[in-house]
PDB file of C-alpha atoms in Angstrom:
ATOM      1  CA  ASP A   1       0.127  -0.004   0.211  1.00  0.00           C
ATOM      2  CA  PRO A   2       1.717   3.088  -1.084  1.00  0.00           C
ATOM      3  CA  GLU A   3      -0.160   5.179   1.530  1.00  0.00           C
ATOM      4  CA  GLU A   4       1.487   3.205   4.153  1.00  0.00           C
ATOM      5  CA  GLU A   5       5.050   2.414   3.154  1.00  0.00           C
ATOM      6  CA  GLU A   6       7.947   4.641   4.140  1.00  0.00           C
ATOM      7  CA  PRO A   7       9.750   6.256   1.402  1.00  0.00           C
ATOM      8  CA  THR A   8      13.076   4.877   0.222  1.00  0.00           C
ATOM      9  CA  LEU A   9      15.735   7.852   0.639  1.00  0.00           C
ATOM     10  CA  GLU A  10      18.438   7.825  -1.964  1.00  0.00           C
ATOM     11  CA  ALA A  11      21.860   6.797  -0.349  1.00  0.00           C
ATOM     12  CA  ALA A  12      23.821   8.964  -2.868  1.00  0.00           C
ATOM     13  CA  TRP A  13      21.595  12.183  -2.241  1.00  0.00           C
ATOM     14  CA  PRO A  14      24.370  14.045  -0.769  1.00  0.00           C
ATOM     15  CA  HIS A  15      26.033  13.962  -4.436  1.00  0.00           C
ATOM     16  CA  LEU A  16      22.704  13.939  -6.446  1.00  0.00           C
ATOM     17  CA  GLN A  17      21.821  17.245  -4.583  1.00  0.00           C
ATOM     18  CA  ILE A  18      24.846  19.044  -5.834  1.00  0.00           C
ATOM     19  CA  VAL A  19      23.863  18.335  -9.517  1.00  0.00           C
ATOM     20  CA  TYR A  20      20.278  19.092  -9.028  1.00  0.00           C
ATOM     21  CA  GLU A  21      21.188  22.445  -7.129  1.00  0.00           C
ATOM     22  CA  PHE A  22      23.683  23.325  -9.944  1.00  0.00           C
ATOM     23  CA  LEU A  23      21.264  22.764 -12.877  1.00  0.00           C
ATOM     24  CA  LEU A  24      18.454  24.904 -10.969  1.00  0.00           C
ATOM     25  CA  ARG A  25      20.936  27.910 -10.522  1.00  0.00           C
ATOM     26  CA  TYR A  26      21.817  27.377 -14.038  1.00  0.00           C
ATOM     27  CA  ILE A  27      18.112  27.634 -15.336  1.00  0.00           C
ATOM     28  CA  VAL A  28      17.201  30.508 -13.100  1.00  0.00           C
ATOM     29  CA  ASN A  29      20.435  32.677 -13.729  1.00  0.00           C
ATOM     30  CA  GLU A  30      19.539  35.655 -15.654  1.00  0.00           C
ATOM     31  CA  ASP A  31      22.535  35.382 -17.875  1.00  0.00           C
ATOM     32  CA  THR A  32      21.197  31.876 -19.453  1.00  0.00           C
ATOM     33  CA  GLU A  33      19.516  32.416 -22.633  1.00  0.00           C
ATOM     34  CA  ALA A  34      16.581  30.115 -23.516  1.00  0.00           C
ATOM     35  CA  LYS A  35      17.709  30.241 -27.304  1.00  0.00           C
ATOM     36  CA  VAL A  36      21.315  29.114 -26.239  1.00  0.00           C
ATOM     37  CA  ALA A  37      20.411  26.633 -23.582  1.00  0.00           C
ATOM     38  CA  ARG A  38      17.522  24.814 -25.768  1.00  0.00           C
ATOM     39  CA  LYS A  39      20.335  23.189 -27.646  1.00  0.00           C
ATOM     40  CA  TYR A  40      21.001  21.298 -24.410  1.00  0.00           C
ATOM     41  CA  ILE A  41      17.554  21.393 -22.674  1.00  0.00           C
ATOM     42  CA  ASP A  42      15.983  19.918 -25.284  1.00  0.00           C
ATOM     43  CA  THR A  43      12.637  17.481 -25.547  1.00  0.00           C
ATOM     44  CA  GLN A  44      14.720  14.485 -24.732  1.00  0.00           C
ATOM     45  CA  PHE A  45      16.412  16.289 -21.657  1.00  0.00           C
ATOM     46  CA  VAL A  46      12.749  16.844 -20.273  1.00  0.00           C
ATOM     47  CA  LEU A  47      11.555  13.647 -20.897  1.00  0.00           C
ATOM     48  CA  LYS A  48      14.320  12.165 -18.824  1.00  0.00           C
ATOM     49  CA  LEU A  49      13.723  14.646 -16.152  1.00  0.00           C
ATOM     50  CA  LEU A  50       9.982  13.643 -15.987  1.00  0.00           C
ATOM     51  CA  HIS A  51      10.885   9.900 -15.957  1.00  0.00           C
ATOM     52  CA  LEU A  52      12.882  10.844 -12.667  1.00  0.00           C
ATOM     53  CA  PHE A  53       9.752  12.090 -10.751  1.00  0.00           C
ATOM     54  CA  ASP A  54       9.105   8.394 -10.100  1.00  0.00           C
ATOM     55  CA  SER A  55      11.792   8.518  -7.390  1.00  0.00           C
ATOM     56  CA  GLU A  56      11.012   7.475  -3.977  1.00  0.00           C
ATOM     57  CA  ASP A  57      13.004  10.152  -2.310  1.00  0.00           C
ATOM     58  CA  PRO A  58      10.524  13.134  -1.603  1.00  0.00           C
ATOM     59  CA  ARG A  59      13.646  15.290  -1.362  1.00  0.00           C
ATOM     60  CA  GLU A  60      14.698  14.372  -5.144  1.00  0.00           C
ATOM     61  CA  ARG A  61      11.093  14.870  -6.380  1.00  0.00           C
ATOM     62  CA  ASP A  62      10.827  18.388  -4.550  1.00  0.00           C
ATOM     63  CA  TYR A  63      14.124  19.321  -6.716  1.00  0.00           C
ATOM     64  CA  LEU A  64      12.445  18.047  -9.950  1.00  0.00           C
ATOM     65  CA  LYS A  65       9.271  19.640  -9.372  1.00  0.00           C
ATOM     66  CA  THR A  66      11.090  23.384  -9.010  1.00  0.00           C
ATOM     67  CA  ILE A  67      13.399  22.720 -12.016  1.00  0.00           C
ATOM     68  CA  LEU A  68      10.381  21.332 -14.220  1.00  0.00           C
ATOM     69  CA  HIS A  69       8.367  24.325 -13.083  1.00  0.00           C
ATOM     70  CA  ARG A  70      11.217  26.923 -13.937  1.00  0.00           C
ATOM     71  CA  ILE A  71      11.849  25.166 -17.149  1.00  0.00           C
ATOM     72  CA  TYR A  72       8.158  25.637 -18.142  1.00  0.00           C
ATOM     73  CA  GLY A  73       8.544  29.282 -17.237  1.00  0.00           C
ATOM     74  CA  LYS A  74      11.583  29.965 -18.980  1.00  0.00           C
ATOM     75  CA  PHE A  75      11.673  27.723 -22.239  1.00  0.00           C
ATOM     76  CA  MET A  76       8.308  28.612 -23.675  1.00  0.00           C
ATOM     77  CA  MET A  77       8.833  26.553 -26.819  1.00  0.00           C
ATOM     78  CA  HIS A  78       8.737  23.181 -24.606  1.00  0.00           C
ATOM     79  CA  ARG A  79       5.445  24.349 -22.891  1.00  0.00           C
ATOM     80  CA  PRO A  80       3.112  22.368 -25.102  1.00  0.00           C
ATOM     81  CA  PHE A  81       5.506  19.469 -24.974  1.00  0.00           C
ATOM     82  CA  ILE A  82       5.911  19.366 -21.246  1.00  0.00           C
ATOM     83  CA  ARG A  83       1.788  19.465 -20.643  1.00  0.00           C
ATOM     84  CA  LYS A  84       1.404  16.551 -23.217  1.00  0.00           C
ATOM     85  CA  SER A  85       4.073  14.409 -21.380  1.00  0.00           C
ATOM     86  CA  ILE A  86       2.508  14.955 -18.116  1.00  0.00           C
ATOM     87  CA  ASN A  87      -0.711  13.729 -19.540  1.00  0.00           C
ATOM     88  CA  HIS A  88       1.033  10.777 -20.805  1.00  0.00           C
ATOM     89  CA  ILE A  89       2.296  10.064 -17.287  1.00  0.00           C
ATOM     90  CA  PHE A  90      -1.406  10.400 -15.938  1.00  0.00           C
ATOM     91  CA  TYR A  91      -2.939   8.239 -18.380  1.00  0.00           C
ATOM     92  CA  ARG A  92      -0.637   5.407 -17.799  1.00  0.00           C
ATOM     93  CA  PHE A  93      -1.042   5.778 -13.907  1.00  0.00           C
ATOM     94  CA  ILE A  94      -4.976   6.015 -14.202  1.00  0.00           C
ATOM     95  CA  PHE A  95      -5.286   3.212 -16.736  1.00  0.00           C
ATOM     96  CA  GLU A  96      -2.446   0.970 -16.482  1.00  0.00           C
ATOM     97  CA  PHE A  97      -0.292   0.924 -13.198  1.00  0.00           C
ATOM     98  CA  GLU A  98      -2.111   3.044 -10.340  1.00  0.00           C
ATOM     99  CA  ARG A  99       1.558   3.428  -9.315  1.00  0.00           C
ATOM    100  CA  HIS A 100       3.682   6.269  -9.307  1.00  0.00           C
ATOM    101  CA  ASN A 101       5.463   8.488  -6.903  1.00  0.00           C
ATOM    102  CA  GLY A 102       5.739  11.721  -8.454  1.00  0.00           C
ATOM    103  CA  ILE A 103       1.746  12.473  -9.171  1.00  0.00           C
ATOM    104  CA  ALA A 104       1.363  14.907  -6.199  1.00  0.00           C
ATOM    105  CA  GLU A 105       4.377  16.883  -7.483  1.00  0.00           C
ATOM    106  CA  LEU A 106       3.302  16.967 -11.161  1.00  0.00           C
ATOM    107  CA  LEU A 107      -0.181  18.016  -9.831  1.00  0.00           C
ATOM    108  CA  GLU A 108       1.554  20.945  -7.677  1.00  0.00           C
ATOM    109  CA  ILE A 109       3.245  22.116 -10.895  1.00  0.00           C
ATOM    110  CA  LEU A 110      -0.095  22.016 -13.131  1.00  0.00           C
ATOM    111  CA  GLY A 111      -1.886  24.073 -10.416  1.00  0.00           C
ATOM    112  CA  SER A 112       0.292  27.050 -11.141  1.00  0.00           C
ATOM    113  CA  ILE A 113       0.129  26.492 -14.816  1.00  0.00           C
ATOM    114  CA  ILE A 114      -3.567  26.382 -14.757  1.00  0.00           C
ATOM    115  CA  ASN A 115      -3.527  29.365 -12.594  1.00  0.00           C
ATOM    116  CA  GLY A 116      -2.074  31.253 -15.644  1.00  0.00           C
ATOM    117  CA  PHE A 117      -4.304  29.827 -18.400  1.00  0.00           C
ATOM    118  CA  ALA A 118      -5.907  32.784 -20.323  1.00  0.00           C
ATOM    119  CA  LEU A 119      -9.529  33.169 -20.869  1.00  0.00           C
ATOM    120  CA  PRO A 120     -11.499  31.774 -22.592  1.00  0.00           C
ATOM    121  CA  LEU A 121      -9.889  28.276 -22.002  1.00  0.00           C
ATOM    122  CA  LYS A 122      -8.730  26.463 -24.950  1.00  0.00           C
ATOM    123  CA  ASP A 123     -10.193  23.165 -25.875  1.00  0.00           C
ATOM    124  CA  GLU A 124      -6.867  21.528 -25.037  1.00  0.00           C
ATOM    125  CA  HIS A 125      -7.168  22.599 -21.421  1.00  0.00           C
ATOM    126  CA  LYS A 126     -10.802  21.460 -21.002  1.00  0.00           C
ATOM    127  CA  THR A 127      -9.939  18.065 -22.403  1.00  0.00           C
ATOM    128  CA  PHE A 128      -7.025  17.838 -20.119  1.00  0.00           C
ATOM    129  CA  LEU A 129      -9.697  18.379 -17.558  1.00  0.00           C
ATOM    130  CA  CYS A 130     -12.220  15.863 -18.352  1.00  0.00           C
ATOM    131  CA  LYS A 131      -9.581  13.066 -19.579  1.00  0.00           C
ATOM    132  CA  CYS A 132      -6.925  13.573 -17.061  1.00  0.00           C
ATOM    133  CA  LEU A 133      -7.907  15.342 -13.963  1.00  0.00           C
ATOM    134  CA  VAL A 134     -11.287  13.886 -13.451  1.00  0.00           C
ATOM    135  CA  PRO A 135     -10.350  10.423 -13.818  1.00  0.00           C
ATOM    136  CA  LEU A 136      -7.405  10.818 -11.303  1.00  0.00           C
ATOM    137  CA  HIS A 137     -10.145  10.523  -8.754  1.00  0.00           C
ATOM    138  CA  LYS A 138     -10.436   6.988  -9.425  1.00  0.00           C
ATOM    139  CA  PRO A 139      -7.235   5.372  -8.024  1.00  0.00           C
ATOM    140  CA  LYS A 140      -7.429   3.674  -4.678  1.00  0.00           C
ATOM    141  CA  CYS A 141      -4.498   6.056  -3.524  1.00  0.00           C
ATOM    142  CA  VAL A 142      -5.851   9.576  -4.365  1.00  0.00           C
ATOM    143  CA  ALA A 143      -5.505  10.523  -0.702  1.00  0.00           C
ATOM    144  CA  ILE A 144      -1.624  10.632  -1.531  1.00  0.00           C
ATOM    145  CA  TYR A 145      -2.240  13.399  -4.118  1.00  0.00           C
ATOM    146  CA  HIS A 146      -5.876  14.662  -3.389  1.00  0.00           C
ATOM    147  CA  GLN A 147      -4.862  18.161  -2.151  1.00  0.00           C
ATOM    148  CA  PRO A 148      -3.236  19.407  -5.399  1.00  0.00           C
ATOM    149  CA  LEU A 149      -5.479  17.239  -7.624  1.00  0.00           C
ATOM    150  CA  SER A 150      -8.703  19.149  -5.842  1.00  0.00           C
ATOM    151  CA  TYR A 151      -6.663  22.456  -6.217  1.00  0.00           C
ATOM    152  CA  CYS A 152      -6.177  21.922 -10.008  1.00  0.00           C
ATOM    153  CA  VAL A 153     -10.035  21.338 -10.435  1.00  0.00           C
ATOM    154  CA  THR A 154     -11.385  24.036  -8.432  1.00  0.00           C
ATOM    155  CA  GLN A 155      -9.083  26.415 -10.457  1.00  0.00           C
ATOM    156  CA  PHE A 156     -10.891  25.377 -13.818  1.00  0.00           C
ATOM    157  CA  VAL A 157     -14.260  25.763 -12.414  1.00  0.00           C
ATOM    158  CA  GLY A 158     -13.233  29.150 -10.864  1.00  0.00           C
ATOM    159  CA  LYS A 159     -12.112  30.211 -14.355  1.00  0.00           C
ATOM    160  CA  ASP A 160     -15.130  28.923 -16.234  1.00  0.00           C
ATOM    161  CA  PRO A 161     -18.153  27.906 -13.928  1.00  0.00           C
ATOM    162  CA  LYS A 162     -19.892  26.034 -16.798  1.00  0.00           C
ATOM    163  CA  LEU A 163     -17.421  23.231 -16.161  1.00  0.00           C
ATOM    164  CA  ALA A 164     -18.904  22.712 -12.811  1.00  0.00           C
ATOM    165  CA  ASP A 165     -21.594  20.231 -14.447  1.00  0.00           C
ATOM    166  CA  ILE A 166     -18.736  18.008 -15.945  1.00  0.00           C
ATOM    167  CA  VAL A 167     -16.504  17.860 -12.965  1.00  0.00           C
ATOM    168  CA  LEU A 168     -19.375  17.393 -10.379  1.00  0.00           C
ATOM    169  CA  ARG A 169     -20.647  14.498 -12.651  1.00  0.00           C
ATOM    170  CA  GLY A 170     -16.901  13.017 -12.910  1.00  0.00           C
ATOM    171  CA  LEU A 171     -16.727  13.528  -9.178  1.00  0.00           C
ATOM    172  CA  LEU A 172     -19.877  11.676  -8.692  1.00  0.00           C
ATOM    173  CA  LYS A 173     -19.170   8.759 -11.116  1.00  0.00           C
ATOM    174  CA  TYR A 174     -16.127   8.079  -9.084  1.00  0.00           C
ATOM    175  CA  TRP A 175     -17.662   8.513  -5.549  1.00  0.00           C
ATOM    176  CA  PRO A 176     -16.326   6.021  -3.113  1.00  0.00           C
ATOM    177  CA  VAL A 177     -18.740   3.091  -1.835  1.00  0.00           C
ATOM    178  CA  THR A 178     -16.518   1.607   0.810  1.00  0.00           C
ATOM    179  CA  ASN A 179     -13.675   4.112   1.579  1.00  0.00           C
ATOM    180  CA  SER A 180     -14.786   6.423   4.382  1.00  0.00           C
ATOM    181  CA  GLN A 181     -11.282   8.466   4.153  1.00  0.00           C
ATOM    182  CA  LYS A 182     -11.759   8.985   0.697  1.00  0.00           C
ATOM    183  CA  GLU A 183     -15.454  10.229   1.080  1.00  0.00           C
ATOM    184  CA  VAL A 184     -14.605  12.920   3.555  1.00  0.00           C
ATOM    185  CA  LEU A 185     -11.851  14.134   0.925  1.00  0.00           C
ATOM    186  CA  PHE A 186     -14.606  13.907  -1.797  1.00  0.00           C
ATOM    187  CA  LEU A 187     -17.071  15.821   0.410  1.00  0.00           C
ATOM    188  CA  GLY A 188     -14.463  18.520   0.814  1.00  0.00           C
ATOM    189  CA  GLU A 189     -13.741  18.766  -2.780  1.00  0.00           C
ATOM    190  CA  LEU A 190     -17.069  19.069  -3.587  1.00  0.00           C
ATOM    191  CA  GLU A 191     -17.870  21.799  -1.555  1.00  0.00           C
ATOM    192  CA  GLU A 192     -15.113  23.803  -3.062  1.00  0.00           C
ATOM    193  CA  ILE A 193     -16.513  22.968  -6.542  1.00  0.00           C
ATOM    194  CA  LEU A 194     -20.061  24.290  -5.349  1.00  0.00           C
ATOM    195  CA  GLU A 195     -18.779  27.647  -4.275  1.00  0.00           C
ATOM    196  CA  PHE A 196     -18.241  28.206  -7.973  1.00  0.00           C
ATOM    197  CA  THR A 197     -21.292  26.545  -9.247  1.00  0.00           C
ATOM    198  CA  GLN A 198     -24.132  28.396 -10.766  1.00  0.00           C
ATOM    199  CA  SER A 199     -27.650  27.642 -10.434  1.00  0.00           C
ATOM    200  CA  THR A 200     -28.017  26.190 -14.186  1.00  0.00           C
ATOM    201  CA  GLU A 201     -25.111  23.683 -13.153  1.00  0.00           C
ATOM    202  CA  PHE A 202     -26.534  23.190  -9.896  1.00  0.00           C
ATOM    203  CA  GLN A 203     -29.890  22.201 -11.277  1.00  0.00           C
ATOM    204  CA  LYS A 204     -28.244  19.767 -14.092  1.00  0.00           C
ATOM    205  CA  VAL A 205     -26.723  17.570 -11.119  1.00  0.00           C
ATOM    206  CA  MET A 206     -28.769  18.174  -8.084  1.00  0.00           C
ATOM    207  CA  LYS A 207     -30.802  14.939  -8.325  1.00  0.00           C
ATOM    208  CA  VAL A 208     -27.702  12.830  -8.625  1.00  0.00           C
ATOM    209  CA  MET A 209     -25.816  14.739  -6.160  1.00  0.00           C
ATOM    210  CA  PHE A 210     -28.323  14.752  -3.462  1.00  0.00           C
ATOM    211  CA  THR A 211     -28.862  10.999  -3.937  1.00  0.00           C
ATOM    212  CA  VAL A 212     -25.308  10.532  -3.234  1.00  0.00           C
ATOM    213  CA  LEU A 213     -25.312  13.004  -0.230  1.00  0.00           C
ATOM    214  CA  GLY A 214     -28.375  11.242   1.385  1.00  0.00           C
ATOM    215  CA  ARG A 215     -26.166   8.131   1.492  1.00  0.00           C
ATOM    216  CA  CYS A 216     -23.510   9.847   3.180  1.00  0.00           C
ATOM    217  CA  LEU A 217     -25.783  11.539   5.746  1.00  0.00           C
ATOM    218  CA  ARG A 218     -26.982   7.989   6.562  1.00  0.00           C
ATOM    219  CA  SER A 219     -23.334   6.526   6.965  1.00  0.00           C
ATOM    220  CA  SER A 220     -22.538   4.731   9.984  1.00  0.00           C
ATOM    221  CA  HIS A 221     -18.915   6.534   9.825  1.00  0.00           C
ATOM    222  CA  PHE A 222     -19.765   9.672  11.773  1.00  0.00           C
ATOM    223  CA  GLN A 223     -16.945  11.558   9.734  1.00  0.00           C
ATOM    224  CA  VAL A 224     -18.717  11.115   6.720  1.00  0.00           C
ATOM    225  CA  ALA A 225     -22.058  12.007   8.168  1.00  0.00           C
ATOM    226  CA  GLU A 226     -20.615  14.925   9.946  1.00  0.00           C
ATOM    227  CA  ARG A 227     -18.649  16.626   6.809  1.00  0.00           C
ATOM    228  CA  ALA A 228     -21.844  15.794   4.761  1.00  0.00           C
ATOM    229  CA  LEU A 229     -24.144  17.929   7.117  1.00  0.00           C
ATOM    230  CA  PHE A 230     -21.314  20.674   7.311  1.00  0.00           C
ATOM    231  CA  LEU A 231     -22.505  21.630   3.860  1.00  0.00           C
ATOM    232  CA  TRP A 232     -25.342  23.327   5.648  1.00  0.00           C
ATOM    233  CA  ASN A 233     -22.810  25.581   7.239  1.00  0.00           C
ATOM    234  CA  ASN A 234     -22.017  27.213   3.656  1.00  0.00           C
ATOM    235  CA  ASP A 235     -24.476  30.128   3.162  1.00  0.00           C
ATOM    236  CA  TYR A 236     -23.982  29.794  -0.820  1.00  0.00           C
ATOM    237  CA  ILE A 237     -24.886  26.164  -0.974  1.00  0.00           C
ATOM    238  CA  VAL A 238     -27.854  26.542   1.581  1.00  0.00           C
ATOM    239  CA  SER A 239     -28.946  29.367  -0.564  1.00  0.00           C
ATOM    240  CA  MET A 240     -28.707  26.721  -3.624  1.00  0.00           C
ATOM    241  CA  ILE A 241     -30.559  24.338  -1.979  1.00  0.00           C
ATOM    242  CA  ALA A 242     -33.271  26.765  -0.694  1.00  0.00           C
ATOM    243  CA  GLN A 243     -34.022  27.848  -4.438  1.00  0.00           C
ATOM    244  CA  ASN A 244     -34.436  24.086  -5.445  1.00  0.00           C
ATOM    245  CA  ARG A 245     -35.954  22.757  -2.094  1.00  0.00           C
ATOM    246  CA  GLN A 246     -38.796  21.176  -3.903  1.00  0.00           C
ATOM    247  CA  THR A 247     -36.426  18.865  -5.662  1.00  0.00           C
ATOM    248  CA  VAL A 248     -33.839  18.495  -3.054  1.00  0.00           C
ATOM    249  CA  LEU A 249     -36.026  18.130   0.208  1.00  0.00           C
ATOM    250  CA  PRO A 250     -37.733  14.505  -0.830  1.00  0.00           C
ATOM    251  CA  ILE A 251     -34.337  13.135  -1.935  1.00  0.00           C
ATOM    252  CA  ILE A 252     -32.603  13.810   1.519  1.00  0.00           C
ATOM    253  CA  PHE A 253     -35.592  13.865   4.025  1.00  0.00           C
ATOM    254  CA  PRO A 254     -35.663  10.125   4.681  1.00  0.00           C
ATOM    255  CA  ALA A 255     -31.900  10.337   5.630  1.00  0.00           C
ATOM    256  CA  LEU A 256     -32.678  13.107   7.956  1.00  0.00           C
ATOM    257  CA  GLU A 257     -35.231  11.443   9.551  1.00  0.00           C
ATOM    258  CA  SER A 258     -33.480   8.119   9.802  1.00  0.00           C
ATOM    259  CA  ASN A 259     -30.720  10.063  11.674  1.00  0.00           C
ATOM    260  CA  SER A 260     -32.509  11.996  14.033  1.00  0.00           C
ATOM    261  CA  ARG A 261     -33.877   8.913  15.230  1.00  0.00           C
ATOM    262  CA  ASN A 262     -31.314   6.178  14.904  1.00  0.00           C
ATOM    263  CA  HIS A 263     -27.756   7.625  14.325  1.00  0.00           C
ATOM    264  CA  TRP A 264     -25.485   6.563  17.236  1.00  0.00           C
ATOM    265  CA  ASN A 265     -23.176   9.548  17.457  1.00  0.00           C
ATOM    266  CA  SER A 266     -24.406  12.725  19.280  1.00  0.00           C
ATOM    267  CA  ALA A 267     -22.625  15.019  17.022  1.00  0.00           C
ATOM    268  CA  VAL A 268     -24.328  13.738  13.856  1.00  0.00           C
ATOM    269  CA  HIS A 269     -27.622  13.592  15.525  1.00  0.00           C
ATOM    270  CA  GLY A 270     -27.500  17.453  16.751  1.00  0.00           C
ATOM    271  CA  LEU A 271     -26.268  18.549  13.183  1.00  0.00           C
ATOM    272  CA  THR A 272     -28.923  16.517  11.690  1.00  0.00           C
ATOM    273  CA  CYS A 273     -31.691  18.111  14.014  1.00  0.00           C
ATOM    274  CA  ASN A 274     -30.467  21.463  12.845  1.00  0.00           C
ATOM    275  CA  VAL A 275     -30.549  20.717   9.138  1.00  0.00           C
ATOM    276  CA  ARG A 276     -34.154  19.314   9.684  1.00  0.00           C
ATOM    277  CA  LYS A 277     -34.863  22.672  11.463  1.00  0.00           C
ATOM    278  CA  MET A 278     -33.545  24.850   8.698  1.00  0.00           C
ATOM    279  CA  PHE A 279     -35.655  23.095   5.949  1.00  0.00           C
ATOM    280  CA  ILE A 280     -38.941  23.482   8.259  1.00  0.00           C
ATOM    281  CA  ASP A 281     -38.143  27.025   8.676  1.00  0.00           C
TER     282      ASP A 281
END
């Protein structure tokens, strides 16, 4: 289990660190001209750097992350190639191996890249969201890289709120059934996305979404039920629910009733009664 294993630290790190530091200083140096340096820092060099992201040593991955990000910033001619190569790593991770040590670091780089995307978003970037970022919710080890993944996804929805429909459907498609830790993470991400979601997109997914949330409310794992009930602490989400209460209430009221009578956890019981009162009011 990659979540449980201790990372293997590279024995030769004191020597490797000098090499990485030298490379980093060369790239960030103001006297280094991209036109000259690209003879050596070419696509093959970038590809070899990307292969190193699978290193088990977190210190090495951290240097690689900084170096690749600086290369992306300085060598504009390599930007499409870097994005395409990262896509390829993600595809292999999602659909073949479900094992790679550098997914979190690559997502951290992408979070910064996405932040700089101009509007309107290119079709290439929307495809990346749908084909790469959304399916990255599927692997069992998503907890390892969920924070930067969630940041990337919410950046997209923040830039183009119409993408909320696709993202929410994808999140609900990969919603965990037996993994409580993963459910809590997904509920946190769901709240962040809903804050950028407009009424039209909310209405498109609300039936499926509140059916899933109803299951979360009923969960015997108190952290899942509690996190789902915390959504009603968000004023914006509450206002969206209020506008669509005729659809939402029949879906989740049975779960609220069940909790108020039978849930073993006192905190969940108390939160449930508060939410019921909000609907009654």
